[in-house]
mmCIF file of C-alpha atoms in Angstrom:
data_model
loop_
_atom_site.group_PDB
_atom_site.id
_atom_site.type_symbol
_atom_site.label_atom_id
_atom_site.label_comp_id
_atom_site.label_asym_id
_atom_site.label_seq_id
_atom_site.Cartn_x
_atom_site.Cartn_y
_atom_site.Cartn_z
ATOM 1 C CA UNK S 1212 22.875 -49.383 -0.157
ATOM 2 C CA UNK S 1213 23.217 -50.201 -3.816
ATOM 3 C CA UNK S 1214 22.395 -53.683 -3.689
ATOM 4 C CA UNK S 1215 19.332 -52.851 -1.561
ATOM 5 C CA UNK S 1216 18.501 -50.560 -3.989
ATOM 6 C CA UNK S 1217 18.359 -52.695 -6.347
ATOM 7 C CA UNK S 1218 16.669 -55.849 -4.809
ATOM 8 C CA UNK S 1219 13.679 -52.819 -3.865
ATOM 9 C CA UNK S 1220 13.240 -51.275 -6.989
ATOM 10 C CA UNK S 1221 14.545 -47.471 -5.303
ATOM 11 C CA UNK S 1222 14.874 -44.614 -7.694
ATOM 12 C CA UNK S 1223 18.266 -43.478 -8.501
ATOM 13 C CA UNK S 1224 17.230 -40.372 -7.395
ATOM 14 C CA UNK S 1225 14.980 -41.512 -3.779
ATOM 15 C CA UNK S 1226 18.740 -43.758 -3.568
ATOM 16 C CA UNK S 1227 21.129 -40.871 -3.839
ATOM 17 C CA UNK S 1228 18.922 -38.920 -1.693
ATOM 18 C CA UNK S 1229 19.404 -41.437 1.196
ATOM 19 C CA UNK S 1230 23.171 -41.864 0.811
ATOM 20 C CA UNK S 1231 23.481 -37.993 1.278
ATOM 21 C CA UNK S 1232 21.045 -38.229 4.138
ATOM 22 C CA UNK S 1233 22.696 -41.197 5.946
ATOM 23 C CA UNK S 1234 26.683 -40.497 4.917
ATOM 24 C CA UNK S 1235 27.094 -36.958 3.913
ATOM 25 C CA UNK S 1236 27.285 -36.084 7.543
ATOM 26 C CA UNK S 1237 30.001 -38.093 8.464
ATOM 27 C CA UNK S 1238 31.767 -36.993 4.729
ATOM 28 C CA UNK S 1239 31.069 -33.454 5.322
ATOM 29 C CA UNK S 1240 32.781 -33.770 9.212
ATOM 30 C CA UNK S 1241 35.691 -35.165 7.591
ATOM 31 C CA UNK S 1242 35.914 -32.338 5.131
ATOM 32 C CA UNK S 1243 35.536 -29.860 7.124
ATOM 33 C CA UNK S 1244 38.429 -31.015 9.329
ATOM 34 C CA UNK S 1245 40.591 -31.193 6.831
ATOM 35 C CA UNK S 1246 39.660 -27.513 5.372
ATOM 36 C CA UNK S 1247 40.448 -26.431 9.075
ATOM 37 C CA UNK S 1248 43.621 -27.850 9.887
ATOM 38 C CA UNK S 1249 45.120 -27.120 6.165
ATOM 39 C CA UNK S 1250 44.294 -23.866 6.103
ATOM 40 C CA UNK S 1251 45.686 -23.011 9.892
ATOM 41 C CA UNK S 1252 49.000 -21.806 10.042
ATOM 42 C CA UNK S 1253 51.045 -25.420 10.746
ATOM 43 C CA UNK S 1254 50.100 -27.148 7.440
ATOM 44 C CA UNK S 1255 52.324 -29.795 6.641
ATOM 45 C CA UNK S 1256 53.461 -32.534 4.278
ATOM 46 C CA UNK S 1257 52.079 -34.875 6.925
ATOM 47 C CA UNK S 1258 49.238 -33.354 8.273
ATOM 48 C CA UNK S 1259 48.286 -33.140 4.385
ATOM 49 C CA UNK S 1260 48.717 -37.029 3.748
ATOM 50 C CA UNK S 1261 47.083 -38.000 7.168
ATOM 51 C CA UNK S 1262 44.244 -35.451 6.113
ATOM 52 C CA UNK S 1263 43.801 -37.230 3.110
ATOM 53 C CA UNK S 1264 43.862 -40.583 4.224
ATOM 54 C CA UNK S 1265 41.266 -39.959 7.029
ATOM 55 C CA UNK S 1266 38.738 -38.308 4.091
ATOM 56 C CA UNK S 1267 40.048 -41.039 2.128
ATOM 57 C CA UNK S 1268 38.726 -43.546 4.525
ATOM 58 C CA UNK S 1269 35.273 -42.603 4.918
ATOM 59 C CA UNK S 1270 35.112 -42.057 0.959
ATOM 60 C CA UNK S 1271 36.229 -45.972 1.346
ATOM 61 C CA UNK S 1272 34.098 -47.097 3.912
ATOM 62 C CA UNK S 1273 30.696 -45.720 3.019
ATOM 63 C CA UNK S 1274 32.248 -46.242 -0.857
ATOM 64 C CA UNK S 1275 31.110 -42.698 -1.764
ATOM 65 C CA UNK S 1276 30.909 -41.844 -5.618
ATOM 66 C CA UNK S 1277 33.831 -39.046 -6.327
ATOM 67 C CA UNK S 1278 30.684 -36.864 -7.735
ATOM 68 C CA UNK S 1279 29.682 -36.801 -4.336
ATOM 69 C CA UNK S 1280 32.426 -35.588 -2.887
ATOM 70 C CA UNK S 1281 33.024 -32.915 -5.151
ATOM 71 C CA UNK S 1282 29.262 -31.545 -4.303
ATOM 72 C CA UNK S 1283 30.348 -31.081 -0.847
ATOM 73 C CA UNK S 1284 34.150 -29.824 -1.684
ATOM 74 C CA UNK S 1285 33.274 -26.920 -4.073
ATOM 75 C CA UNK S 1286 31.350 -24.760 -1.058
ATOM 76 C CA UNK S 1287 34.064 -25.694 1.433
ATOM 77 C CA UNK S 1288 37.106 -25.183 -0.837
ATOM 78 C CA UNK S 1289 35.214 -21.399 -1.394
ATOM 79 C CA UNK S 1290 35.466 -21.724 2.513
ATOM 80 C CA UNK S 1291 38.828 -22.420 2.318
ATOM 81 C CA UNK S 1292 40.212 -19.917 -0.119
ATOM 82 C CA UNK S 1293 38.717 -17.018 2.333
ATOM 83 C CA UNK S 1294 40.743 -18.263 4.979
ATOM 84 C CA UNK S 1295 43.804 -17.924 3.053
ATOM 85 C CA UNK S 1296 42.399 -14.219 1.851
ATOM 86 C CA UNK S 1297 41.656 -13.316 4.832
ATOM 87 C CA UNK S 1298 45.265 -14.027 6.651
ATOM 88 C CA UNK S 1299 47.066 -12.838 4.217
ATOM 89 C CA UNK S 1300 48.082 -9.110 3.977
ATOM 90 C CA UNK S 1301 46.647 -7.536 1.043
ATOM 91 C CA UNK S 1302 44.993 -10.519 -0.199
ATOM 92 C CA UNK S 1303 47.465 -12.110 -1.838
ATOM 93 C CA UNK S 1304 48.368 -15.262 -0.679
ATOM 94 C CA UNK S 1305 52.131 -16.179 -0.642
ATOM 95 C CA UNK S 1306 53.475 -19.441 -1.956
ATOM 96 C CA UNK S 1307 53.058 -21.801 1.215
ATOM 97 C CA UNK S 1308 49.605 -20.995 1.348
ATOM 98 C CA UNK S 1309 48.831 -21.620 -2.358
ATOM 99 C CA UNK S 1310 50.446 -24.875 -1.743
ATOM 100 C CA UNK S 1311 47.920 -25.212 1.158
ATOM 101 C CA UNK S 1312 44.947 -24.376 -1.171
ATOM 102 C CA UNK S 1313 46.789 -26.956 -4.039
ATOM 103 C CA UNK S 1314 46.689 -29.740 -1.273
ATOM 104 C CA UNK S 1315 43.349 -28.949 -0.670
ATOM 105 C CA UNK S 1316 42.096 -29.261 -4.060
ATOM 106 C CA UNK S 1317 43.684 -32.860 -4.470
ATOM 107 C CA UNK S 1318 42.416 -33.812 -1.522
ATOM 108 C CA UNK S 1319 38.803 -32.306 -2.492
ATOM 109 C CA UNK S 1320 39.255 -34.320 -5.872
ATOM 110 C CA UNK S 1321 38.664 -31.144 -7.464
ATOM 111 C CA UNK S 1322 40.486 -30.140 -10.615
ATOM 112 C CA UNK S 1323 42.289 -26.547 -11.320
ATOM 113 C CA UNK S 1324 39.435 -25.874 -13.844
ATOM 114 C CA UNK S 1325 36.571 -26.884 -10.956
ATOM 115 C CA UNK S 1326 38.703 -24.219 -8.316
ATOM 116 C CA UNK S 1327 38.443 -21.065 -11.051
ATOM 117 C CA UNK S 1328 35.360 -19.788 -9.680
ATOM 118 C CA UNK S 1329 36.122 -20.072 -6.241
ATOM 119 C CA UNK S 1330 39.646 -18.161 -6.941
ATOM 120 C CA UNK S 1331 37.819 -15.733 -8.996
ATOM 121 C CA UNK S 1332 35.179 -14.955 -6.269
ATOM 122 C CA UNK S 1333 37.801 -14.596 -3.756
ATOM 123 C CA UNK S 1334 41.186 -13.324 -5.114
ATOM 124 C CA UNK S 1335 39.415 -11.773 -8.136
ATOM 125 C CA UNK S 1336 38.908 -7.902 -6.489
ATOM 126 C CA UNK S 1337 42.647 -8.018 -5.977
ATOM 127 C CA UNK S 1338 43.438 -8.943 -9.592
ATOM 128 C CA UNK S 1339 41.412 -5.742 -10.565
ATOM 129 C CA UNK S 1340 42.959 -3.405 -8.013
ATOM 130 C CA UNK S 1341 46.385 -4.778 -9.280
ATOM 131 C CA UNK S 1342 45.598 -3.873 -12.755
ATOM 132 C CA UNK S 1343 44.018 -0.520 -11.568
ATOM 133 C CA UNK S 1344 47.565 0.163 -9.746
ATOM 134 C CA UNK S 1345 49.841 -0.851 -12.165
ATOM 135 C CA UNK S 1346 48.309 2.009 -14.742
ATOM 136 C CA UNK S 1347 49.496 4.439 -12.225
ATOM 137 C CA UNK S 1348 48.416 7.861 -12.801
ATOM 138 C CA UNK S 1349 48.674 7.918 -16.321
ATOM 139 C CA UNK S 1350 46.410 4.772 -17.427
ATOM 140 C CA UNK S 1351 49.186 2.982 -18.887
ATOM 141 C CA UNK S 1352 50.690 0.083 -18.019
ATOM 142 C CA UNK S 1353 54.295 -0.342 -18.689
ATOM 143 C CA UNK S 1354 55.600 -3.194 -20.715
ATOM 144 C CA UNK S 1355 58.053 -4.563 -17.541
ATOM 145 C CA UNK S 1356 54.824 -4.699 -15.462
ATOM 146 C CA UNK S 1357 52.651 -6.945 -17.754
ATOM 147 C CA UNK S 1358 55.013 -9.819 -16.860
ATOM 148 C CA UNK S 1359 54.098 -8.960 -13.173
ATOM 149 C CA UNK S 1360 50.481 -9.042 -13.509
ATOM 150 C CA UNK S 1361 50.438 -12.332 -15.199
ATOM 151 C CA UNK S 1362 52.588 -13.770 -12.848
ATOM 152 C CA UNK S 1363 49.937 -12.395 -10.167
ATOM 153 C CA UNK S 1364 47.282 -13.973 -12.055
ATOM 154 C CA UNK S 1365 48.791 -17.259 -11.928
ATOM 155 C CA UNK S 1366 49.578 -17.292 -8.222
ATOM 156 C CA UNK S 1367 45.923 -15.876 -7.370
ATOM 157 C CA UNK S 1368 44.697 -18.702 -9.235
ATOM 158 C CA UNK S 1369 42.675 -17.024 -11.681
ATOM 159 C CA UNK S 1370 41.682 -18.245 -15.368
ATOM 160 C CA UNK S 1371 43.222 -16.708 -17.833
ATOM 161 C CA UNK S 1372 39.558 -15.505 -19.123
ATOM 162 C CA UNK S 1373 38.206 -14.209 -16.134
ATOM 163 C CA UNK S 1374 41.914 -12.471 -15.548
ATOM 164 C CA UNK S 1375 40.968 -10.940 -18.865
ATOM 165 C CA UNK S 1376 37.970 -9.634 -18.001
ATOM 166 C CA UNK S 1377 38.999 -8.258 -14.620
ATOM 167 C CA UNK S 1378 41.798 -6.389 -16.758
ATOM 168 C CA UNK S 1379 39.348 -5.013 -19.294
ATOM 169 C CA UNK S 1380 36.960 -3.897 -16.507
ATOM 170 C CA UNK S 1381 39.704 -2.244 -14.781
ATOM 171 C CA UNK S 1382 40.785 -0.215 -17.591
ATOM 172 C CA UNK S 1383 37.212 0.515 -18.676
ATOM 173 C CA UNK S 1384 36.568 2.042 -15.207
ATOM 174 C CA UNK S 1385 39.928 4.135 -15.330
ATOM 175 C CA UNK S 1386 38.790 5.575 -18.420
ATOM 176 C CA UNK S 1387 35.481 6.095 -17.787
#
């Protein structure tokens, strides 16, 4: 597609538009697939690698660009991460299925920075109603239980900013 490109005289963006058109169908399939069966219940080691090297493939075959492929991860990874919420009690995922979601995001090519949103938007409400729980009835959080929450935050995925904010917010609302 490149070289034709280039022999016609396409735009870069009339080009980019046709790659999406004539391989982001087959890319997205592959995705999706591999969102499905990490997130399900059996995720393994191996289902992980052969996962990766079937997305891996088509990324090789069509020779997708990696910016590409992280325009079609970001919605599904969101897509992912309410999967996990979702079959988890109280919306906090435990370990195995954070691994799940850190699989994922390798396998996406996306970075811990490019999965804060997604983490936020998902497993942010149960940041806040942490914070809002740990003041207990007095609006204070003890000393022992600040450890806790940022351990929380960590495991939930959340930036350090946005856990921040959530915190503030929370104790804004208690005392307002």
């Amino acid at each position: 597609v490149m070289e034709v490109k280039e022999m016609l005289g396409v735009s870069d963006n009339d080009s980019n538009e046709e790659i999406r058109k004539s391989f982001g169908p087959e890319l997205m399939k592959a995705l999706r697939t591999a969102v499905d069966e990490i997130t399900g219940e059996d995720c393994t080691e191996d289902l992980v690698k052969n996962m990766k090297n079937m997305v891996d493939k088509v990324i090789k075959d069509y020779k997708l660009s990696e910016d590409l492929v992280r325009e079609y991860a970001g919605p599904l990874y969101v897509k992912a991460c309410n999967i996990v919420s979702q079959a988890t009690p109280g919306g906090v995922p435990n370990t195995e299925r954070m691994g799940s979601l850190d699989s994922l995001r390798d396998l996406l090519k996306l970075t811990a920075e490019d999965t804060f949103p997604a983490h936020l938007q998902v497993f942010g409400a149960v940041y806040k109603q942490s914070v809002q729980e740990t003041m207990g009835p007095t609006g204070i959080i003890r000393p022992e239980f600040r450890g806790l929450l940022e351990e929380l935050q960590g495991r939930l995925g959340v930036s350090e900013e946005a856990a921040k904010d959530l915190f503030l917010e929370a104790v804004k609302e208690r005392f307002t």
